[in-house]
mmCIF file with all atom_site columns, C-alpha atoms in Angstrom:
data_model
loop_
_atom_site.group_PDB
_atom_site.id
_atom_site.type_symbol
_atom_site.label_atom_id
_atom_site.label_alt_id
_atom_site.label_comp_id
_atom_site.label_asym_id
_atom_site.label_entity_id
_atom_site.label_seq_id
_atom_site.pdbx_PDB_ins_code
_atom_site.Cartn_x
_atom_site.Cartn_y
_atom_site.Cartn_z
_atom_site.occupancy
_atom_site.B_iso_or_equiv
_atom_site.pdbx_formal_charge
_atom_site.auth_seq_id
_atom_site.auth_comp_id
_atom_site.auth_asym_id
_atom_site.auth_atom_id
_atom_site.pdbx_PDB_model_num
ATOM 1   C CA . UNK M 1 1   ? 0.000   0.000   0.000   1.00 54.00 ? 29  UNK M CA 1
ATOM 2   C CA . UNK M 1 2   ? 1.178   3.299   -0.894  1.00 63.00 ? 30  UNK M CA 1
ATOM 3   C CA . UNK M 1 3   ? 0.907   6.548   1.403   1.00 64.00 ? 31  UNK M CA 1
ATOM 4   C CA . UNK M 1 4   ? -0.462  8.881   -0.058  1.00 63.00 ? 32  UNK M CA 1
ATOM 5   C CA . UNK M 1 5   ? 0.483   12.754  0.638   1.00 68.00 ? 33  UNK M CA 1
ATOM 6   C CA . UNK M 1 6   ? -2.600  14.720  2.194   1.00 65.00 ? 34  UNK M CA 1
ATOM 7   C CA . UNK M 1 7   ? -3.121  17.656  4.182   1.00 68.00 ? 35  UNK M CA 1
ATOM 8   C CA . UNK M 1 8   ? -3.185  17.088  7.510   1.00 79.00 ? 36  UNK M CA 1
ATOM 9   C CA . UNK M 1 9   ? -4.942  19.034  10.237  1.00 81.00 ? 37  UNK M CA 1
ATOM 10  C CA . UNK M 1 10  ? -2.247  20.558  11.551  1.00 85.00 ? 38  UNK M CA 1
ATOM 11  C CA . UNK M 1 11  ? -1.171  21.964  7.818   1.00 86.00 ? 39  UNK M CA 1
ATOM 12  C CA . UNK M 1 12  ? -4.976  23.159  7.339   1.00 86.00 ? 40  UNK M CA 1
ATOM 13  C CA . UNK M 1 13  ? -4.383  24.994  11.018  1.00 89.00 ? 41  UNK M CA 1
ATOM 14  C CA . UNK M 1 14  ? -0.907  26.745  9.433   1.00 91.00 ? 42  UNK M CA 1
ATOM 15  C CA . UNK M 1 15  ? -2.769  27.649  6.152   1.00 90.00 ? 43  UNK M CA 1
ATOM 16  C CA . UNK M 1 16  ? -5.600  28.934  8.260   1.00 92.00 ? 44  UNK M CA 1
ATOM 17  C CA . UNK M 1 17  ? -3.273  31.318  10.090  1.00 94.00 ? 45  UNK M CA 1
ATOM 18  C CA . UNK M 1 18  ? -1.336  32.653  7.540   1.00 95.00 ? 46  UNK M CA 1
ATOM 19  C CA . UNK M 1 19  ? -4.549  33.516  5.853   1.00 94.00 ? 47  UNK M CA 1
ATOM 20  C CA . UNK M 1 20  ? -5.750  35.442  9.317   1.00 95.00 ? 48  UNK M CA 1
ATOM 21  C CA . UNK M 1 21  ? -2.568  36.851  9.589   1.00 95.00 ? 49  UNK M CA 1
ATOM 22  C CA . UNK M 1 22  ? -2.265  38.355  6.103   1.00 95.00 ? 50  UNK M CA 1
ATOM 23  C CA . UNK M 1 23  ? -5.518  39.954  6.028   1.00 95.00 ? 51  UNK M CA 1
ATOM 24  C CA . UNK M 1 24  ? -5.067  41.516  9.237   1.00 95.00 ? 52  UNK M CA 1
ATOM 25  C CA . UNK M 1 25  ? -2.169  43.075  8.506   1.00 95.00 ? 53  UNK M CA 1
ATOM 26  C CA . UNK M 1 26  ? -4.232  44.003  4.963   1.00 94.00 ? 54  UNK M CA 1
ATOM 27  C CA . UNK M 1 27  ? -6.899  45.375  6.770   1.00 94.00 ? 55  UNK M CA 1
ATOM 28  C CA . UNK M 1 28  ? -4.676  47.159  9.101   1.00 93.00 ? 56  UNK M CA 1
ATOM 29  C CA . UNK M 1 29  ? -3.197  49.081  6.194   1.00 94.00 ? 57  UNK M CA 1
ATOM 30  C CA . UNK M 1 30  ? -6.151  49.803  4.420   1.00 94.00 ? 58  UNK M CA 1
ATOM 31  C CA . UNK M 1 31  ? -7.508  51.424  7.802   1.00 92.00 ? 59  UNK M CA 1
ATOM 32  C CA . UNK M 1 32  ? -4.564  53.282  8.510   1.00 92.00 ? 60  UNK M CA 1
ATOM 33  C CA . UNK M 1 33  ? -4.692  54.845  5.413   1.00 93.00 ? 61  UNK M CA 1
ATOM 34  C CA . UNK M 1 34  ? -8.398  55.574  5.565   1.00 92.00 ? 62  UNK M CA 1
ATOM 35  C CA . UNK M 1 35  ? -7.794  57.217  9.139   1.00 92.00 ? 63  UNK M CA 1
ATOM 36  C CA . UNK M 1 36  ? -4.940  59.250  7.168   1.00 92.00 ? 64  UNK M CA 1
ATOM 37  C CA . UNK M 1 37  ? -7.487  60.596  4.421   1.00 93.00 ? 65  UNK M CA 1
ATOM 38  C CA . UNK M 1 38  ? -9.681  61.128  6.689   1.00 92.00 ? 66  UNK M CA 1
ATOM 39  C CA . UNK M 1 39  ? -7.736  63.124  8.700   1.00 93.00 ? 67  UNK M CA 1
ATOM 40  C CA . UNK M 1 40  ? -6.415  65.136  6.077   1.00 93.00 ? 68  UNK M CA 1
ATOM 41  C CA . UNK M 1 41  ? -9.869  65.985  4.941   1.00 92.00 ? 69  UNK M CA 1
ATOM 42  C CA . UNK M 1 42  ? -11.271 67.308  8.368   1.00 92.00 ? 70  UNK M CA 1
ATOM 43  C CA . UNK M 1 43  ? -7.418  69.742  8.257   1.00 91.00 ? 71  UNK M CA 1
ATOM 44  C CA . UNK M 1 44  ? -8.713  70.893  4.443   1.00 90.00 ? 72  UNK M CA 1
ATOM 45  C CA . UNK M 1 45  ? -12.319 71.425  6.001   1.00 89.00 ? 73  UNK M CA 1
ATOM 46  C CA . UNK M 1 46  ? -11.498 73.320  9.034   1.00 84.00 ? 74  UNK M CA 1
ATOM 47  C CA . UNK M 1 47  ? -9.090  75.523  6.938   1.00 81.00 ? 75  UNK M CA 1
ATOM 48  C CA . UNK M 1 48  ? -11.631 75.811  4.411   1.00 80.00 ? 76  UNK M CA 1
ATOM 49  C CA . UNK M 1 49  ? -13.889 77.368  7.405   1.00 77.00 ? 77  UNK M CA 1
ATOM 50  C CA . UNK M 1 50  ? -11.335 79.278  8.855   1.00 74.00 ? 78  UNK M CA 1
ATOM 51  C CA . UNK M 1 51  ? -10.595 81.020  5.478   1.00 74.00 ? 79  UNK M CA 1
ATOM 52  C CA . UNK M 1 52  ? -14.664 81.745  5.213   1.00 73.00 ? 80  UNK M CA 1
ATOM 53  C CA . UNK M 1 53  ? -15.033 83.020  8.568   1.00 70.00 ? 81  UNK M CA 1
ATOM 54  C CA . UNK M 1 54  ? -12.009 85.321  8.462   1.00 73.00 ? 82  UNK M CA 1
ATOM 55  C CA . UNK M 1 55  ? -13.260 87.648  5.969   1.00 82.00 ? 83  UNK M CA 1
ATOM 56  C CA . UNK M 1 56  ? -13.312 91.451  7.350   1.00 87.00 ? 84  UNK M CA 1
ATOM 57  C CA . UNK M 1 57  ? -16.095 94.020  6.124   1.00 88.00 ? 85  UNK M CA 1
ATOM 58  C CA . UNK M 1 58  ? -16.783 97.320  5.827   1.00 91.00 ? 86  UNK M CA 1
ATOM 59  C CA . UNK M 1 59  ? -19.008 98.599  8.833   1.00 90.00 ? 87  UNK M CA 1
ATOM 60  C CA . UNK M 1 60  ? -21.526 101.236 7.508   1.00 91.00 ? 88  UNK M CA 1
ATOM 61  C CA . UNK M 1 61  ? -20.608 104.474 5.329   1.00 93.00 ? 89  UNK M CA 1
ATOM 62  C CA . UNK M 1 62  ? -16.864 105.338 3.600   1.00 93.00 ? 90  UNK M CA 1
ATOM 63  C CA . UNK M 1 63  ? -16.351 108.937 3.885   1.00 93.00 ? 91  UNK M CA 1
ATOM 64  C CA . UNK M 1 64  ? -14.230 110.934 2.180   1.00 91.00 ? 92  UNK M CA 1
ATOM 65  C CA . UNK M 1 65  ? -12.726 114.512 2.108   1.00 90.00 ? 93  UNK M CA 1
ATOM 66  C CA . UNK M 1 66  ? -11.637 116.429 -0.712  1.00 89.00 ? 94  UNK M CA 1
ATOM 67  C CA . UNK M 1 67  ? -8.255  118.695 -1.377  1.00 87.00 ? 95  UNK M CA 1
ATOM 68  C CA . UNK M 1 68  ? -8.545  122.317 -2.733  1.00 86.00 ? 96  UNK M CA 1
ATOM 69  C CA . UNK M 1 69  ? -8.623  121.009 -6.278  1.00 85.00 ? 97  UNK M CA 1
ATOM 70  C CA . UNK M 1 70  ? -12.024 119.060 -5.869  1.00 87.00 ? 98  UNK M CA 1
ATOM 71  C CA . UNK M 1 71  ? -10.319 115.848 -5.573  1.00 88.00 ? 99  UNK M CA 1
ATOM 72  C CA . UNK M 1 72  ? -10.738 112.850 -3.166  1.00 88.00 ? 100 UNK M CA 1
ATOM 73  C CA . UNK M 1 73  ? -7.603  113.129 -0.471  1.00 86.00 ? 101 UNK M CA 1
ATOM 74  C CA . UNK M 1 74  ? -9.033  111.109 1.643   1.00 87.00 ? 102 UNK M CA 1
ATOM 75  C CA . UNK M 1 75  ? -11.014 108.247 2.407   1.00 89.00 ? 103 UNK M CA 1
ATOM 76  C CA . UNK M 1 76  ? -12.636 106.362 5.854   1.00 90.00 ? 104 UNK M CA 1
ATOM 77  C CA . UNK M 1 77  ? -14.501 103.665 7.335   1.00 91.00 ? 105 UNK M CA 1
ATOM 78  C CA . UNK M 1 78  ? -15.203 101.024 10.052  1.00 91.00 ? 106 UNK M CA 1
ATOM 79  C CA . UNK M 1 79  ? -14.026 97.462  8.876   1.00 90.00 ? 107 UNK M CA 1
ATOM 80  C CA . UNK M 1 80  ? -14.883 94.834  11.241  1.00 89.00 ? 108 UNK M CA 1
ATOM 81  C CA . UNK M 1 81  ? -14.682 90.774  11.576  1.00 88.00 ? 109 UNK M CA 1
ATOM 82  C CA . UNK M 1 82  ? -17.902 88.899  12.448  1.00 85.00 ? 110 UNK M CA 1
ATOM 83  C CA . UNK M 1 83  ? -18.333 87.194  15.273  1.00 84.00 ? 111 UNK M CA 1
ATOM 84  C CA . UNK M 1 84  ? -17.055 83.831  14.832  1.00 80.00 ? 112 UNK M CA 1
ATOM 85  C CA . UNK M 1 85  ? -14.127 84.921  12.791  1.00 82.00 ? 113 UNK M CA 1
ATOM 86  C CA . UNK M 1 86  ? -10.602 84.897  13.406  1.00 84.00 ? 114 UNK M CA 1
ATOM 87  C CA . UNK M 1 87  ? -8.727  88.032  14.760  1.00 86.00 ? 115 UNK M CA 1
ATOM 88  C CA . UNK M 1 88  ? -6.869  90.295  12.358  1.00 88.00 ? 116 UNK M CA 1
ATOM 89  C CA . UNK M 1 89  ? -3.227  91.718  12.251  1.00 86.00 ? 117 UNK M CA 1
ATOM 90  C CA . UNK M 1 90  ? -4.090  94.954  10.778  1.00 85.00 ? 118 UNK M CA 1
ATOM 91  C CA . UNK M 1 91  ? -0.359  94.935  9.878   1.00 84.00 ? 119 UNK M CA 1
ATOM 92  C CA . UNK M 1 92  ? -1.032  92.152  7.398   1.00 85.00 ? 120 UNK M CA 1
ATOM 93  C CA . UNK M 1 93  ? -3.907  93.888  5.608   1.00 86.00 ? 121 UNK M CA 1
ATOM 94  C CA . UNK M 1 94  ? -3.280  95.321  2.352   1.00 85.00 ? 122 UNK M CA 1
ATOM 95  C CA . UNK M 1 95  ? -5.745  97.773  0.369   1.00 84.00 ? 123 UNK M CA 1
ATOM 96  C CA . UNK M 1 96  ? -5.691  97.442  -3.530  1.00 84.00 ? 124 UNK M CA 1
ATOM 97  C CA . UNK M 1 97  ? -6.915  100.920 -4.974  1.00 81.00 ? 125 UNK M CA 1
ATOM 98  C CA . UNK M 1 98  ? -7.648  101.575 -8.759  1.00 82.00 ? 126 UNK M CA 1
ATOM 99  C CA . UNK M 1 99  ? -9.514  104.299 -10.775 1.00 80.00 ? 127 UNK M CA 1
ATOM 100 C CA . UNK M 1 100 ? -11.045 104.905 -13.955 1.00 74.00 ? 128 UNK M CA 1
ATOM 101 C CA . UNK M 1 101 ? -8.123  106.728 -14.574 1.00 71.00 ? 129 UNK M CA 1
ATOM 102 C CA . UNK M 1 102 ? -5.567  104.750 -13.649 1.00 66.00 ? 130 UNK M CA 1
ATOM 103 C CA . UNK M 1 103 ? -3.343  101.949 -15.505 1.00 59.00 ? 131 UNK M CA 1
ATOM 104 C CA . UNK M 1 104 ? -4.057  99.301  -12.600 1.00 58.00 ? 132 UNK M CA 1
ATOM 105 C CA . UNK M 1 105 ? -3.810  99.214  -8.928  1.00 60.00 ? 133 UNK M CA 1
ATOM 106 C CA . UNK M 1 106 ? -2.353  101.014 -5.975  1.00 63.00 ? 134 UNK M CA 1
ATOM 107 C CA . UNK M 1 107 ? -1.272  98.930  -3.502  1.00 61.00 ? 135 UNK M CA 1
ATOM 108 C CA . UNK M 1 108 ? -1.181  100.375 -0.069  1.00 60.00 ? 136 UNK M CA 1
ATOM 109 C CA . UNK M 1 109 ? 0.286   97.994  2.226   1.00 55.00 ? 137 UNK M CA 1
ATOM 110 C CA . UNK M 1 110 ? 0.232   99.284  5.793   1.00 50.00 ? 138 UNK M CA 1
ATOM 111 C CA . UNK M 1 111 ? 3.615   98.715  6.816   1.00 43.00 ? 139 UNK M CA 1
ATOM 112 C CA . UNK M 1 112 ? 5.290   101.411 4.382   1.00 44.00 ? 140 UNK M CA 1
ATOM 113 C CA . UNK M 1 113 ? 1.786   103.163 4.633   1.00 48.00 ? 141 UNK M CA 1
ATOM 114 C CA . UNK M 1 114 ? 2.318   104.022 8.223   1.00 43.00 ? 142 UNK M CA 1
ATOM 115 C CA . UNK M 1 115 ? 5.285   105.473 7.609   1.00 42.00 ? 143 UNK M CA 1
ATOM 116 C CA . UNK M 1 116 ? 4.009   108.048 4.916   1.00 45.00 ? 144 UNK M CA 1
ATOM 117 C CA . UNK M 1 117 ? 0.732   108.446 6.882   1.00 45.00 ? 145 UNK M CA 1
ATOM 118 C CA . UNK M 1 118 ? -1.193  107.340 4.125   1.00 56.00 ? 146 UNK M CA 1
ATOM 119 C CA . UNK M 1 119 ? -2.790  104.328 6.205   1.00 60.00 ? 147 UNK M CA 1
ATOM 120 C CA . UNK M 1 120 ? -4.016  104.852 9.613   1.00 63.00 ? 148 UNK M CA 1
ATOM 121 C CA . UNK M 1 121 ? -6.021  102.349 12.028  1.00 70.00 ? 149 UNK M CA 1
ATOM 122 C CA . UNK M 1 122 ? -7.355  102.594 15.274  1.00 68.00 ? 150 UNK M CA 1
ATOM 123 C CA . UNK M 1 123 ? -6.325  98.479  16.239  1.00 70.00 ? 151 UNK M CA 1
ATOM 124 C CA . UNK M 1 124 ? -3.376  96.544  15.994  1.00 82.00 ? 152 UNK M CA 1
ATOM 125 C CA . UNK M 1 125 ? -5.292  93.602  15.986  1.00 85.00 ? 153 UNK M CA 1
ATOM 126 C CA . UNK M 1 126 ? -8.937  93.267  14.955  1.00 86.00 ? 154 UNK M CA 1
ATOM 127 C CA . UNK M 1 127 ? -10.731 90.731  17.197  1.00 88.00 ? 155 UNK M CA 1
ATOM 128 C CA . UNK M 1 128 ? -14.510 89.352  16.258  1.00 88.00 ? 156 UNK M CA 1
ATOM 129 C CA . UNK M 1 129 ? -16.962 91.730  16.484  1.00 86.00 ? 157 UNK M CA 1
ATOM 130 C CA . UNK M 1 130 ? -14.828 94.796  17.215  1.00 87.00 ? 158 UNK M CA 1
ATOM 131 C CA . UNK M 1 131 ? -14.393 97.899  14.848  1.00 88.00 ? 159 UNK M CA 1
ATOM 132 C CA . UNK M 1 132 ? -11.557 99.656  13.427  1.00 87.00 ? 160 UNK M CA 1
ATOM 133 C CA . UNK M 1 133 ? -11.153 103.221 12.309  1.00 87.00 ? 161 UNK M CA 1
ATOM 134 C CA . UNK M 1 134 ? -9.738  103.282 8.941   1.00 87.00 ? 162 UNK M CA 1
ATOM 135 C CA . UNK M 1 135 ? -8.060  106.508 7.347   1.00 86.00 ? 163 UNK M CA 1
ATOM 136 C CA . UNK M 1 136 ? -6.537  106.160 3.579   1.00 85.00 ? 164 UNK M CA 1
ATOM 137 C CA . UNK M 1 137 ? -4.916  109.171 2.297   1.00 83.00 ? 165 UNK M CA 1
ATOM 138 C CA . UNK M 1 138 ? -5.000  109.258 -1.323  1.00 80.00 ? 166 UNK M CA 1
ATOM 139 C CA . UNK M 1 139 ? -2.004  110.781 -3.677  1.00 75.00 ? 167 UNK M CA 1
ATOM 140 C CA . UNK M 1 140 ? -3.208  113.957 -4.861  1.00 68.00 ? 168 UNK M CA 1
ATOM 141 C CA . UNK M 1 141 ? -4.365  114.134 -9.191  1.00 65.00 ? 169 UNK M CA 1
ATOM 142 C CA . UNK M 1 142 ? -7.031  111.524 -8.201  1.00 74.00 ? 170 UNK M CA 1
ATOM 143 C CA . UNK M 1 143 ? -10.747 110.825 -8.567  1.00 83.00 ? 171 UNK M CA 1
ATOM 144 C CA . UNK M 1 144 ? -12.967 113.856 -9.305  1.00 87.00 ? 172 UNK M CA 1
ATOM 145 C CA . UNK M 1 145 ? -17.091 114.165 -8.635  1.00 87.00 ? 173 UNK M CA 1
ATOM 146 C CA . UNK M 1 146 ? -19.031 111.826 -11.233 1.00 87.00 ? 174 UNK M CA 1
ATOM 147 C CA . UNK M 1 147 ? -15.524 108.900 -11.361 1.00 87.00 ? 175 UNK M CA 1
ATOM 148 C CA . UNK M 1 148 ? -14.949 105.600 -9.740  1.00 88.00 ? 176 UNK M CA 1
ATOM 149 C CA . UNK M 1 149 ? -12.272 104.126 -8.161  1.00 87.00 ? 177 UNK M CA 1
ATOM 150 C CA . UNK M 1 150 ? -12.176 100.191 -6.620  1.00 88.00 ? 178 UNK M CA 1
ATOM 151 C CA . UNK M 1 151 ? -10.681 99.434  -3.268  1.00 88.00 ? 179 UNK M CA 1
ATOM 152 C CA . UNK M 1 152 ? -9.964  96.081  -2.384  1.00 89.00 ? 180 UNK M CA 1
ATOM 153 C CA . UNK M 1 153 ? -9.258  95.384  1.135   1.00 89.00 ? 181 UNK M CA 1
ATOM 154 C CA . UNK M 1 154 ? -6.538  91.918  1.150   1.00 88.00 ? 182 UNK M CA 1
ATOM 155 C CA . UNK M 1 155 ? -6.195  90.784  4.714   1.00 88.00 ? 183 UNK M CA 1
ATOM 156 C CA . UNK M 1 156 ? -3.327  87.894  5.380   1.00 85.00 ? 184 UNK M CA 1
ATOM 157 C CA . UNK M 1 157 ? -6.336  85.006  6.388   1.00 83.00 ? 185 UNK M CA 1
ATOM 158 C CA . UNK M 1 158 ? -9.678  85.119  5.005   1.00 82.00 ? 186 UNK M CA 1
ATOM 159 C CA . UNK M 1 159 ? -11.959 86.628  1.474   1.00 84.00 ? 187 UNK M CA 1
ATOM 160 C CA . UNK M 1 160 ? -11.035 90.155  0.064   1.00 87.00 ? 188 UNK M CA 1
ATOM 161 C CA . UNK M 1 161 ? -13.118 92.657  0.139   1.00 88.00 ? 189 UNK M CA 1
ATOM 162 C CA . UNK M 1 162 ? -13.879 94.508  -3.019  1.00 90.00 ? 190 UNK M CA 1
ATOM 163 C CA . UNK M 1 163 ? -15.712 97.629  -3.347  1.00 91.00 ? 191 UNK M CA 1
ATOM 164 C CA . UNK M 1 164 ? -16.592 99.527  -6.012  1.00 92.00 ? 192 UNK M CA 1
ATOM 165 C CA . UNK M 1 165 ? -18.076 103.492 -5.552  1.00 91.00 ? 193 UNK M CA 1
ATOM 166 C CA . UNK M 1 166 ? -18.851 106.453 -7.470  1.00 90.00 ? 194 UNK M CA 1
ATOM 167 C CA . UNK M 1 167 ? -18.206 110.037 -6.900  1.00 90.00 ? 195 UNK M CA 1
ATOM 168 C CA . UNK M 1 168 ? -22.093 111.660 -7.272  1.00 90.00 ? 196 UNK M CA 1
ATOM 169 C CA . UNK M 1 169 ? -22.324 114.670 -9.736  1.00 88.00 ? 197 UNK M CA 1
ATOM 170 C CA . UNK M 1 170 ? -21.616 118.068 -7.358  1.00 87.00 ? 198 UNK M CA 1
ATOM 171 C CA . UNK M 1 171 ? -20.278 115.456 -4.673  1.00 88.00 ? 199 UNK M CA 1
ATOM 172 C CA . UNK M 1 172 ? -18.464 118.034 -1.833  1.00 87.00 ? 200 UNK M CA 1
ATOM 173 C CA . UNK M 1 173 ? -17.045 115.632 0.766   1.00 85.00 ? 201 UNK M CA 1
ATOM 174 C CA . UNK M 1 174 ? -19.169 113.065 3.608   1.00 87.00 ? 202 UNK M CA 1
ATOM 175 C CA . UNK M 1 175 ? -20.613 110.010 2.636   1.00 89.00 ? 203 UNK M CA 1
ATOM 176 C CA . UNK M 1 176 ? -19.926 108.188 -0.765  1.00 88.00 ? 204 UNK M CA 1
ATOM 177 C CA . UNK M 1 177 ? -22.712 106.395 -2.350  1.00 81.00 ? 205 UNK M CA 1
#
């Protein structure tokens, strides 16, 4: 009689194992990795709502005074961040500024702005739901009554701002429309 080779239980128990043991180590990476996307997608989605919630906007009226030759000098407003945003470094902001006249935009950034006293602001830091002051003097040969000009206001975290007003016919100084 011949023996014939066959699996024995204890070779079925081995094969068993090593089947166990590979997909658990299998599974194992394929979790890992799905904790890993996951976790990179709750990071893009609370930066996403950071960025949102970080915007600052203008508070009410812009003003603005004129210069002997009937043009705008200068120009403020109350800028704020809503509640539930993220404080501001009013050092970081920047204010984009461009006319009808103009070849493109004026960048005032307020660290070389302070120095010339063309940027002023009442905080150094904007926290939620508090207001800031903001004066912008303008370089003289600028916008006359019936032009427009664009300001954009940039800050370091969050949506610009854009605004767009016109000068009214016979406008004198106070509130622009």
């Amino acid at each position: 009689m011949k023996k014939e080779q066959a699996f024995s239980g204890l070779e079925a128990a081995i094969v068993l194992i090593a089947f166990v043991v590979v997909a658990a180590v299998f599974s194992y990476v394929m979790l890992g990795a799905g904790f890993f996307a996951t976790q990179k997608a709750q990071e893009v989605t609370y930066s996403g709502i950071q960025q949102s919630t970080s915007n600052m906007v203008i508070d009410g009226n812009i003003y603005g005074t004129l210069n002997a030759g009937k043009e705008l000098k200068q120009v403020k407003f109350y800028v704020n961040v809503p509640i539930g945003g993220q404080a501001q470094d009013m050092k970081e902001v920047t204010f984009a500024w461009s006319t009808e006249i103009s070849k493109g935009p004026t960048t005032i950034e307020h660290a070389t702005a302070i120095a010339d006293d063309k940027f002023t602001s009442t905080e150094k830091t904007l926290q939620p739901g508090e207001k800031s002051y903001i004066t912008i003097q303008l370089a003289d040969g600028g916008i006359k009554a019936g032009q427009w000009f664009t300001m954009e206001m940039k800050p370091k975290i969050g949506a610009a701002t854009l605004t767009k007003k016109t000068l009214t016919t016979g406008y004198e100084g106070g509130v622009i429309t």
